[in-house]
Short mmCIF file of C-alpha atoms and ligand atoms in Angstrom, two decimals:
data_model
loop_
_atom_site.label_atom_id
_atom_site.label_comp_id
_atom_site.label_asym_id
_atom_site.label_seq_id
_atom_site.Cartn_x
_atom_site.Cartn_y
_atom_site.Cartn_z
CA MET T 1 16.65 -9.82 -32.54
CA ALA T 2 18.49 -6.97 -30.80
CA GLU T 3 16.90 -5.69 -27.59
CA THR T 4 17.14 -2.10 -28.85
CA ILE T 5 15.13 0.68 -30.46
CA THR T 6 16.33 3.00 -33.17
CA ILE T 7 15.20 6.62 -33.30
CA THR T 8 15.70 8.55 -36.51
CA ASP T 9 15.50 12.33 -36.84
CA ASN T 10 14.04 12.62 -40.33
CA ARG T 11 15.10 16.26 -40.55
CA SER T 12 18.75 15.22 -40.55
CA GLY T 13 18.48 11.52 -41.38
CA GLU T 14 20.57 10.81 -38.29
CA SER T 15 19.67 7.77 -36.16
CA ILE T 16 20.54 6.47 -32.75
CA GLU T 17 20.15 2.91 -31.45
CA ILE T 18 19.24 2.67 -27.76
CA PRO T 19 19.23 -0.55 -25.71
CA ILE T 20 16.02 -1.66 -24.02
CA ALA T 21 17.14 -2.43 -20.46
CA ASN T 22 14.84 -3.73 -17.67
CA GLY T 23 11.75 -2.62 -19.60
CA GLY T 24 12.94 0.88 -20.37
CA VAL T 25 15.07 3.05 -22.63
CA ASP T 26 17.36 5.76 -21.27
CA ALA T 27 16.17 9.26 -22.22
CA SER T 28 19.70 10.65 -21.88
CA GLN T 29 20.58 8.68 -25.04
CA TRP T 30 18.08 10.28 -27.37
CA ARG T 31 18.83 13.75 -26.00
CA LYS T 32 22.05 13.54 -28.02
CA LEU T 33 20.04 13.07 -31.21
CA LEU T 34 17.13 15.36 -30.39
CA PRO T 35 18.32 18.37 -28.37
CA ASN T 36 15.38 20.57 -27.26
CA VAL T 37 12.79 18.02 -28.42
CA TRP T 38 10.84 16.63 -25.48
CA PHE T 39 8.70 13.49 -25.25
CA TYR T 40 5.29 14.83 -24.19
CA ASP T 41 3.70 12.68 -21.44
CA PRO T 42 1.80 15.00 -19.04
CA ALA T 43 0.50 12.37 -16.58
CA PHE T 44 3.52 10.10 -16.90
CA SER T 45 1.25 7.42 -18.42
CA THR T 46 4.15 5.99 -20.42
CA THR T 47 7.11 7.42 -18.49
CA ALA T 48 9.23 5.73 -15.84
CA ALA T 49 10.18 8.56 -13.52
CA ALA T 50 12.31 6.29 -11.35
CA SER T 51 13.97 2.94 -11.07
CA SER T 52 13.01 1.18 -7.87
CA ALA T 53 13.49 -2.11 -6.02
CA ILE T 54 10.65 -1.64 -3.54
CA THR T 55 7.38 -2.76 -5.16
CA TYR T 56 6.62 -4.71 -8.31
CA LEU T 57 3.28 -4.44 -10.11
CA ASP T 58 2.07 -6.35 -13.13
CA GLY T 59 -1.11 -4.53 -14.13
CA ASP T 60 -2.23 -7.08 -16.70
CA ALA T 61 -1.70 -10.10 -14.47
CA GLY T 62 -2.87 -8.32 -11.31
CA ILE T 63 0.38 -8.98 -9.44
CA LEU T 64 1.64 -6.94 -6.44
CA ARG T 65 4.85 -7.80 -4.57
CA TYR T 66 6.72 -5.89 -1.83
CA ARG T 67 10.46 -6.55 -2.16
CA GLY T 68 9.58 -9.70 -4.12
CA TYR T 69 7.09 -11.12 -1.61
CA PRO T 70 3.54 -11.60 -3.02
CA ILE T 71 0.97 -9.40 -1.31
CA GLU T 72 -1.26 -12.44 -0.74
CA GLN T 73 1.43 -14.12 1.42
CA LEU T 74 2.22 -10.97 3.36
CA ALA T 75 -1.48 -10.30 4.04
CA GLU T 76 -1.91 -13.87 5.22
CA GLN T 77 1.26 -14.34 7.30
CA SER T 78 2.85 -10.99 8.20
CA THR T 79 2.05 -7.91 10.28
CA TYR T 80 1.99 -4.28 9.20
CA LEU T 81 5.09 -3.39 11.24
CA GLU T 82 6.99 -6.34 9.77
CA VAL T 83 5.95 -5.21 6.27
CA ALA T 84 7.05 -1.65 7.11
CA TYR T 85 10.46 -3.05 8.10
CA LEU T 86 10.60 -5.08 4.86
CA LEU T 87 9.75 -2.06 2.68
CA ILE T 88 12.32 0.16 4.36
CA HIS T 89 15.17 -2.29 4.91
CA GLY T 90 14.57 -4.49 1.85
CA GLU T 91 14.59 -7.75 3.84
CA LEU T 92 12.31 -9.43 6.38
CA PRO T 93 13.64 -8.85 9.94
CA ASP T 94 15.03 -11.62 12.13
CA GLN T 95 13.62 -11.99 15.65
CA GLN T 96 16.00 -9.46 17.21
CA GLN T 97 15.58 -6.92 14.44
CA TYR T 98 11.79 -7.26 14.64
CA GLU T 99 11.68 -6.84 18.39
CA THR T 100 13.91 -3.75 18.24
CA TRP T 101 11.83 -2.27 15.41
CA VAL T 102 8.53 -2.84 17.23
CA HIS T 103 9.99 -1.49 20.49
CA ASP T 104 11.33 1.67 18.83
CA ILE T 105 8.04 2.38 17.09
CA THR T 106 5.95 1.58 20.16
CA TYR T 107 7.96 4.02 22.27
CA HIS T 108 7.74 6.88 19.78
CA THR T 109 3.95 7.01 19.43
CA PHE T 110 3.58 10.10 21.65
CA ILE T 111 3.48 13.53 20.02
CA HIS T 112 4.75 16.75 21.62
CA GLU T 113 2.02 18.28 23.78
CA ASN T 114 2.27 21.55 21.85
CA VAL T 115 1.48 19.66 18.62
CA ARG T 116 -1.79 18.54 20.17
CA LYS T 117 -2.72 21.43 22.46
CA ARG T 118 -1.56 24.41 20.45
CA PHE T 119 -1.67 23.10 16.89
CA MET T 120 -4.21 20.33 16.36
CA GLU T 121 -6.71 21.84 18.75
CA GLY T 122 -6.45 25.12 16.87
CA PHE T 123 -8.44 23.70 13.96
CA HIS T 124 -12.13 24.43 13.53
CA HIS T 125 -14.39 21.79 15.08
CA ASP T 126 -15.48 20.48 11.68
CA ALA T 127 -12.06 20.55 10.02
CA HIS T 128 -11.60 17.54 7.70
CA PRO T 129 -9.18 15.14 9.44
CA MET T 130 -7.06 14.89 6.29
CA GLY T 131 -6.54 18.65 6.38
CA ILE T 132 -5.51 18.37 10.03
CA LEU T 133 -3.22 15.41 9.28
CA VAL T 134 -1.46 17.02 6.31
CA SER T 135 -0.78 20.18 8.31
CA THR T 136 0.33 18.36 11.44
CA ILE T 137 2.82 16.18 9.58
CA ALA T 138 4.37 19.33 8.10
CA ALA T 139 4.34 20.97 11.53
CA LEU T 140 6.38 18.08 12.93
CA SER T 141 9.29 19.27 10.78
CA THR T 142 9.50 22.32 13.07
CA PHE T 143 9.76 20.09 16.15
CA TYR T 144 12.54 17.97 14.70
CA PRO T 145 15.03 20.30 12.99
CA ASP T 146 17.56 17.46 13.08
CA ALA T 147 15.49 15.92 10.26
CA LYS T 148 17.29 18.20 7.82
CA ALA T 149 20.38 16.01 8.24
CA ILE T 150 19.02 13.75 5.48
CA TYR T 151 22.35 11.96 4.96
CA ASP T 152 22.90 11.15 8.63
CA ASP T 153 21.91 7.51 9.22
CA ASP T 154 20.96 8.01 12.86
CA SER T 155 18.79 11.02 12.02
CA ARG T 156 17.16 9.14 9.15
CA TYR T 157 16.30 6.20 11.40
CA LYS T 158 14.91 8.51 14.09
CA GLN T 159 12.63 10.38 11.67
CA ILE T 160 11.44 7.14 10.04
CA ILE T 161 10.55 5.66 13.43
CA ARG T 162 8.86 8.92 14.52
CA LEU T 163 6.74 9.22 11.38
CA ILE T 164 5.57 5.59 11.31
CA ALA T 165 4.89 5.70 15.06
CA LYS T 166 3.14 9.06 15.20
CA MET T 167 0.84 8.78 12.19
CA PRO T 168 -1.82 6.80 14.14
CA THR T 169 -1.55 9.21 17.07
CA MET T 170 -2.04 12.24 14.83
CA ALA T 171 -4.78 10.48 12.85
CA ALA T 172 -6.75 9.49 15.93
CA GLY T 173 -6.13 12.94 17.43
CA ALA T 174 -7.63 14.57 14.32
CA HIS T 175 -10.72 12.41 14.70
CA ARG T 176 -11.12 13.04 18.43
CA HIS T 177 -10.85 16.80 17.84
CA SER T 178 -13.51 16.68 15.13
CA VAL T 179 -15.99 14.92 17.42
CA GLY T 180 -15.17 16.96 20.53
CA MET T 181 -13.76 13.98 22.42
CA PRO T 182 -10.66 14.19 24.62
CA PHE T 183 -7.35 13.16 23.11
CA VAL T 184 -6.35 9.58 24.04
CA TYR T 185 -2.69 8.93 24.78
CA PRO T 186 -1.03 5.88 23.18
CA ASP T 187 -1.19 2.62 25.15
CA ASN T 188 2.20 1.01 24.75
CA SER T 189 0.91 -2.35 25.95
CA LEU T 190 -1.11 -2.68 22.73
CA ASP T 191 0.14 -3.63 19.25
CA PHE T 192 0.22 -1.02 16.47
CA SER T 193 -3.31 -1.50 15.12
CA SER T 194 -4.92 -2.12 18.53
CA ASN T 195 -3.27 1.02 19.90
CA PHE T 196 -4.74 3.02 17.02
CA LEU T 197 -8.22 1.64 17.79
CA SER T 198 -7.70 2.54 21.45
CA MET T 199 -6.75 6.13 20.58
CA MET T 200 -9.81 6.30 18.31
CA TRP T 201 -12.48 4.76 20.52
CA LYS T 202 -11.42 4.75 24.20
CA VAL T 203 -13.95 6.65 26.34
CA ALA T 204 -14.04 6.34 30.11
CA GLU T 205 -12.91 2.73 30.55
CA PRO T 206 -9.53 2.40 32.26
CA ARG T 207 -8.11 0.43 29.32
CA TYR T 208 -9.52 -0.08 25.83
CA GLU T 209 -9.98 -3.76 24.95
CA PRO T 210 -9.82 -4.07 21.14
CA ASN T 211 -11.72 -6.79 19.34
CA PRO T 212 -8.92 -9.04 18.02
CA VAL T 213 -10.79 -9.72 14.76
CA LEU T 214 -11.05 -6.00 14.06
CA SER T 215 -7.43 -5.31 15.09
CA HIS T 216 -6.25 -8.07 12.77
CA ALA T 217 -8.48 -6.89 9.93
CA LEU T 218 -7.10 -3.37 10.26
CA ASP T 219 -3.54 -4.70 10.31
CA VAL T 220 -4.20 -6.58 7.05
CA LEU T 221 -5.67 -3.42 5.51
CA PHE T 222 -2.56 -1.53 6.60
CA ILE T 223 -0.39 -4.18 4.88
CA LEU T 224 -2.43 -3.85 1.66
CA HIS T 225 -2.08 -0.06 1.63
CA ALA T 226 1.61 0.15 2.62
CA ASP T 227 3.07 0.77 -0.82
CA HIS T 228 2.13 0.83 -4.46
CA GLU T 229 5.14 1.80 -6.57
CA GLN T 230 5.08 5.20 -8.32
CA ASN T 231 1.50 6.27 -7.59
CA CYS T 232 0.48 9.92 -7.40
CA GLY T 233 1.28 10.37 -3.70
CA THR T 234 4.62 8.59 -3.95
CA THR T 235 5.53 10.68 -6.97
CA ALA T 236 4.74 13.81 -4.94
CA LEU T 237 7.00 12.44 -2.22
CA ARG T 238 9.82 11.74 -4.66
CA VAL T 239 9.56 15.16 -6.29
CA THR T 240 9.65 16.88 -2.89
CA GLY T 241 12.38 14.60 -1.58
CA SER T 242 14.48 15.28 -4.67
CA SER T 243 14.84 18.91 -3.55
CA HIS T 244 16.33 17.53 -0.30
CA ALA T 245 13.45 18.78 1.82
CA ASP T 246 13.20 17.01 5.17
CA PRO T 247 11.16 13.77 5.39
CA TYR T 248 8.26 15.39 7.27
CA SER T 249 7.79 17.94 4.46
CA ALA T 250 8.08 15.19 1.84
CA VAL T 251 5.53 12.98 3.61
CA ALA T 252 3.21 15.99 4.02
CA ALA T 253 3.41 16.55 0.24
CA ALA T 254 2.58 12.90 -0.39
CA THR T 255 -0.33 13.00 2.05
CA THR T 256 -1.68 16.08 0.31
CA ALA T 257 -1.65 14.27 -3.04
CA LEU T 258 -3.32 11.23 -1.48
CA TYR T 259 -6.16 13.48 -0.29
CA GLY T 260 -7.52 13.85 -3.82
CA PRO T 261 -10.69 11.88 -4.76
CA ARG T 262 -8.97 10.40 -7.81
CA HIS T 263 -6.37 8.84 -5.47
CA GLY T 264 -6.67 8.06 -1.79
CA GLY T 265 -9.92 9.99 -1.49
CA ALA T 266 -11.65 7.37 -3.62
CA ASN T 267 -12.61 5.16 -0.66
CA GLU T 268 -14.60 8.10 0.74
CA ALA T 269 -16.07 8.78 -2.73
CA VAL T 270 -17.18 5.13 -3.06
CA ILE T 271 -19.29 5.25 0.09
CA ARG T 272 -20.85 8.56 -0.95
CA MET T 273 -21.62 6.98 -4.34
CA LEU T 274 -23.15 3.83 -2.79
CA THR T 275 -25.20 5.96 -0.40
CA GLN T 276 -26.40 8.13 -3.28
CA ILE T 277 -27.43 5.01 -5.25
CA GLY T 278 -29.30 3.93 -2.14
CA SER T 279 -30.83 0.71 -3.41
CA MET T 280 -30.09 -2.29 -5.64
CA ASP T 281 -32.95 -1.15 -7.88
CA ASN T 282 -31.03 2.02 -8.78
CA VAL T 283 -27.83 0.27 -9.84
CA GLU T 284 -28.75 -0.20 -13.52
CA GLY T 285 -29.76 3.45 -13.80
CA PHE T 286 -26.55 4.62 -12.15
CA ILE T 287 -24.44 2.50 -14.48
CA ALA T 288 -26.33 3.97 -17.44
CA ASP T 289 -25.52 7.48 -16.17
CA VAL T 290 -21.82 6.62 -15.84
CA LYS T 291 -21.79 5.22 -19.38
CA SER T 292 -23.38 8.41 -20.65
CA GLY T 293 -20.56 10.38 -19.07
CA LYS T 294 -22.42 11.57 -15.96
CA GLY T 295 -19.73 10.90 -13.34
CA ARG T 296 -17.53 7.93 -12.67
CA LEU T 297 -17.86 4.57 -10.98
CA GLN T 298 -15.77 5.38 -7.92
CA GLY T 299 -13.44 2.59 -6.80
CA PHE T 300 -13.19 1.29 -10.36
CA GLY T 301 -10.32 1.73 -12.78
CA HIS T 302 -6.61 2.07 -12.28
CA ARG T 303 -3.68 3.51 -14.19
CA VAL T 304 -1.73 0.27 -13.84
CA TYR T 305 -4.15 -2.55 -13.06
CA LYS T 306 -6.01 -3.56 -16.20
CA ASN T 307 -7.21 -6.59 -14.26
CA TYR T 308 -8.73 -7.08 -10.82
CA ASP T 309 -6.65 -5.20 -8.21
CA PRO T 310 -5.17 -8.06 -6.12
CA ARG T 311 -5.74 -5.98 -3.01
CA ALA T 312 -9.47 -5.75 -3.73
CA LYS T 313 -9.71 -9.55 -3.74
CA ILE T 314 -8.08 -9.80 -0.31
CA ILE T 315 -10.16 -6.91 1.05
CA LYS T 316 -13.33 -8.78 0.12
CA GLN T 317 -12.14 -11.68 2.33
CA VAL T 318 -11.34 -9.28 5.17
CA ALA T 319 -14.82 -7.81 4.80
CA ASP T 320 -16.40 -11.17 5.62
CA GLU T 321 -14.34 -11.39 8.84
CA VAL T 322 -15.25 -7.86 9.88
CA PHE T 323 -18.95 -8.20 9.04
CA GLY T 324 -18.96 -11.36 11.15
CA VAL T 325 -18.27 -9.09 14.13
CA THR T 326 -19.96 -5.83 13.14
CA GLY T 327 -22.86 -7.13 11.11
CA LYS T 328 -22.98 -6.74 7.32
CA ASN T 329 -22.72 -3.24 5.89
CA PRO T 330 -26.06 -2.72 4.10
CA LEU T 331 -24.23 -0.98 1.25
CA LEU T 332 -22.34 -4.21 0.47
CA ASP T 333 -25.20 -5.63 -1.59
CA ILE T 334 -25.25 -2.48 -3.72
CA ALA T 335 -21.46 -2.72 -4.19
CA LEU T 336 -21.66 -6.37 -5.20
CA LYS T 337 -24.48 -5.60 -7.65
CA LEU T 338 -22.50 -2.67 -9.10
CA GLU T 339 -19.49 -4.94 -9.59
CA GLU T 340 -21.61 -7.67 -11.19
CA VAL T 341 -23.33 -5.27 -13.61
CA ALA T 342 -20.14 -3.36 -14.48
CA LEU T 343 -18.02 -6.46 -15.09
CA SER T 344 -20.63 -7.81 -17.49
CA ASP T 345 -20.81 -4.52 -19.42
CA GLU T 346 -18.56 -3.93 -22.41
CA TYR T 347 -18.21 -0.23 -21.52
CA PHE T 348 -16.18 -1.19 -18.44
CA THR T 349 -14.50 -4.36 -19.66
CA SER T 350 -13.37 -2.71 -22.92
CA ARG T 351 -11.76 0.04 -20.84
CA LYS T 352 -10.34 -2.59 -18.46
CA LEU T 353 -12.09 -1.01 -15.51
CA TYR T 354 -12.10 -3.34 -12.51
CA PRO T 355 -12.59 -2.78 -8.78
CA ASN T 356 -9.50 -1.27 -7.18
CA VAL T 357 -8.31 -1.20 -3.59
CA ASP T 358 -10.79 1.53 -2.70
CA PHE T 359 -13.95 -0.17 -3.90
CA TYR T 360 -14.47 -2.35 -0.81
CA SER T 361 -12.18 -0.82 1.81
CA GLY T 362 -14.63 1.94 2.71
CA LEU T 363 -17.36 -0.61 3.43
CA ILE T 364 -15.11 -2.18 6.05
CA TYR T 365 -14.07 1.11 7.59
CA GLN T 366 -17.72 2.19 7.80
CA ALA T 367 -18.74 -1.11 9.40
CA MET T 368 -15.93 -0.65 11.93
CA GLY T 369 -17.43 2.70 12.87
CA PHE T 370 -14.93 5.05 11.24
CA PRO T 371 -16.49 8.29 10.02
CA ILE T 372 -16.27 8.63 6.22
CA GLU T 373 -13.88 11.59 6.56
CA MET T 374 -11.36 9.26 8.23
CA PHE T 375 -11.13 6.81 5.33
CA THR T 376 -8.29 8.53 3.49
CA VAL T 377 -6.53 9.11 6.81
CA LEU T 378 -6.62 5.31 7.23
CA PHE T 379 -4.91 5.07 3.84
CA ALA T 380 -2.17 7.55 4.82
CA ILE T 381 -1.21 5.78 8.05
CA PRO T 382 0.32 2.67 6.43
CA ARG T 383 1.36 4.36 3.18
CA THR T 384 3.85 6.34 5.28
CA SER T 385 6.19 3.32 5.43
CA GLY T 386 6.08 2.97 1.65
CA TRP T 387 6.71 6.67 1.17
CA LEU T 388 9.70 6.53 3.53
CA ALA T 389 11.13 3.54 1.67
CA HIS T 390 10.97 5.58 -1.55
CA TRP T 391 12.50 8.59 0.25
CA LEU T 392 15.50 6.53 1.34
CA GLU T 393 15.83 4.96 -2.11
CA LEU T 394 15.87 8.27 -3.99
CA LEU T 395 18.55 9.61 -1.63
CA ASP T 396 20.64 6.44 -1.74
CA ARG T 397 20.49 6.45 -5.55
CA ASP T 398 21.49 10.11 -5.51
CA GLU T 399 18.59 11.08 -7.78
CA ARG T 400 18.85 14.56 -9.31
CA ILE T 401 16.24 17.22 -8.50
CA ALA T 402 12.98 16.57 -10.35
CA ARG T 403 12.56 19.22 -13.01
CA PRO T 404 10.56 18.15 -16.12
CA ARG T 405 10.49 20.23 -19.32
CA GLN T 406 7.35 21.57 -21.06
CA LEU T 407 5.89 22.24 -24.47
CA TYR T 408 5.17 25.98 -24.51
CA ASP T 409 1.87 26.94 -26.19
CA GLY T 410 1.42 30.43 -24.78
CA ALA T 411 1.70 33.93 -26.27
CA PRO T 412 4.69 34.81 -28.51
CA GLU T 413 6.92 37.74 -27.46
CA ARG T 414 5.02 41.00 -27.17
CA ASP T 415 5.70 44.52 -25.78
CA TYR T 416 4.26 45.95 -22.57
CA VAL T 417 1.18 48.18 -23.06
CA GLN T 418 0.62 51.14 -20.74
CA LEU T 419 -2.58 51.06 -18.69
CA ASP T 420 -4.16 54.03 -20.50
CA GLN T 421 -3.48 52.30 -23.85
CA ARG T 422 -5.32 49.02 -23.03
C1 SDX L 501 -5.65 4.60 -5.97
O1 SDX L 501 -1.69 4.67 -8.88
C2 SDX L 501 -1.91 3.90 -7.83
O2 SDX L 501 -1.25 2.92 -7.59
C3 SDX L 501 -3.02 4.41 -6.92
C4 SDX L 501 -3.43 3.45 -5.79
C5 SDX L 501 -2.35 3.31 -4.75
O3 SDX L 501 -2.34 2.26 -4.06
O4 SDX L 501 -1.58 4.29 -4.55
O5 SDX L 501 -3.73 2.17 -6.34
C6 SDX L 501 -4.66 3.97 -5.06
O6 SDX L 501 -5.60 5.80 -6.18
C7 SDX L 501 -6.66 3.70 -6.66
C8 SDX L 501 -7.56 4.50 -7.67
C9 SDX L 501 -8.66 5.16 -6.83
N1 SDX L 501 -9.44 6.10 -7.68
C10 SDX L 501 -10.70 5.82 -8.04
O7 SDX L 501 -11.26 4.74 -7.82
C11 SDX L 501 -11.41 6.98 -8.75
C12 SDX L 501 -12.16 6.43 -9.97
N2 SDX L 501 -11.19 5.99 -10.97
C13 SDX L 501 -10.73 6.93 -11.92
O8 SDX L 501 -10.96 8.26 -11.80
C14 SDX L 501 -9.60 6.46 -12.81
O9 SDX L 501 -9.83 5.16 -13.13
C15 SDX L 501 -8.20 6.61 -12.26
C16 SDX L 501 -7.92 8.00 -11.80
C17 SDX L 501 -7.99 5.66 -11.15
C18 SDX L 501 -7.23 6.25 -13.40
O10 SDX L 501 -7.39 7.21 -14.35
P1 SDX L 501 -6.61 7.12 -15.75
O11 SDX L 501 -5.62 6.01 -15.76
O12 SDX L 501 -6.12 8.49 -16.07
O13 SDX L 501 -7.74 6.65 -16.72
P2 SDX L 501 -8.55 7.61 -17.62
O14 SDX L 501 -9.13 8.69 -16.77
O15 SDX L 501 -7.70 8.01 -18.77
O16 SDX L 501 -9.75 6.66 -18.09
C19 SDX L 501 -9.60 5.82 -19.21
C20 SDX L 501 -11.02 5.65 -19.71
C21 SDX L 501 -11.76 6.98 -19.91
O17 SDX L 501 -12.80 6.71 -20.85
P3 SDX L 501 -12.59 7.25 -22.36
O18 SDX L 501 -12.09 8.68 -22.26
O19 SDX L 501 -11.55 6.33 -22.96
O20 SDX L 501 -13.96 7.14 -22.99
O21 SDX L 501 -11.79 4.95 -18.71
C22 SDX L 501 -12.82 5.82 -18.22
C23 SDX L 501 -12.44 7.24 -18.61
O22 SDX L 501 -13.60 8.04 -18.74
N3 SDX L 501 -12.81 5.65 -16.76
C24 SDX L 501 -13.90 5.48 -16.04
C25 SDX L 501 -13.44 5.28 -14.75
N4 SDX L 501 -12.11 5.34 -14.71
C26 SDX L 501 -11.72 5.57 -15.99
N5 SDX L 501 -15.21 5.48 -16.39
C27 SDX L 501 -16.06 5.27 -15.36
N6 SDX L 501 -15.70 5.06 -14.06
C28 SDX L 501 -14.40 5.06 -13.74
N7 SDX L 501 -14.04 4.85 -12.46
#
């Protein structure tokens, strides 16, 4: 059996046979047969907008691998910075490469004082930290004009290090501003996740002492959120990067897309949903409302995973570690009951709706003391390394500028009507 498809234009009787290669068929082939006929796929549900070697998902089997390494092994044995190196360079670092990488990131965690004093502190006291973060990332492009040299290897490396290193500083700074606390400078004697906790929580003590269980749990969560193939935020990054905008502008675009409640904002929406449900007794009624079309079960469902999100399984294990330190989040029982009821209900199973990465992550963040508005910010911090890996890949593969076609269904040609004739 040939690994091909044949498309026939029945208007002309002409056909074209196109090979199926690596799970796809090349659209440039059928354009020859069907000029000015477009395949309509508005949310890219059945369209591969890129070829990529970074992350592999199998939605039916619930498989996630970064550069071929199973997420379960990376979560168990690696660190977020090592995973960031892997995503960007394509290989795990050796000892020297790892030490250099960690050193470079550690010593680029500071942000320009004007970014903090004149920009971040200009926001209203109750500005959502994601709004502050999105804007501040874009503002960084004005501090590093050399970032426009997108084909210069040294410049690329510098911007990648800066963005990975400064995301926690900007994130924590956004939080501190929103609660009226003084900005905390990075502590270069701490590892990546511990330093972030220090910038979030340090008060008057001379040096913040992070709880190692919580630092490790956060590092695992960062690993789980580092990349996820062609999701909405990464697609926004690729579209922006394809115009050859600088990496700060591309990452700002991605962060903006992540902000949405259908995407990275879901972890915040889950906690609001669990709080609204309020008690185990209300779970059945809530599920009935969802089934009747009144709202969605936040943290459930996924465009790709039609099985349990492998990240959600690992996050449930991390939750046990965290709750051992912080005490159990009272909303956990409601979440577990929701999962139990939903996964035994044909409405959800027939639609292949399972818990995704966001269903449990918010419970951990809340138990660790993060305000709910910070949850999506916590998603953006690690996703930056995935976004930058995709940015490099689209440039190295010399992708053309993203410019989809449309099916026009608006008004036909008509003549202008003077105002006094309308
Ligand atoms: C992330 O793409 C990624 O990889 C994203 C991500 C990443 O790491 O980057 O994994 C992170 O964004 C995870 C998803 C977080 N979002 C949520 O948890 C929000 C709640 N979920 C949904 O809104 C929804 O499931 C999406 C947005 C995640 C996926 O939407 P799709 O693929 O467009 O699915 P759909 O809206 O077409 O739904 C298919 C059916 C519909 O029912 P019918 O019209 O067939 O009757 O399933 C229903 C939907 O109504 N449905 C839900 C539901 N999600 C889909 N019904 C109830 N609750 C839900 N959560």
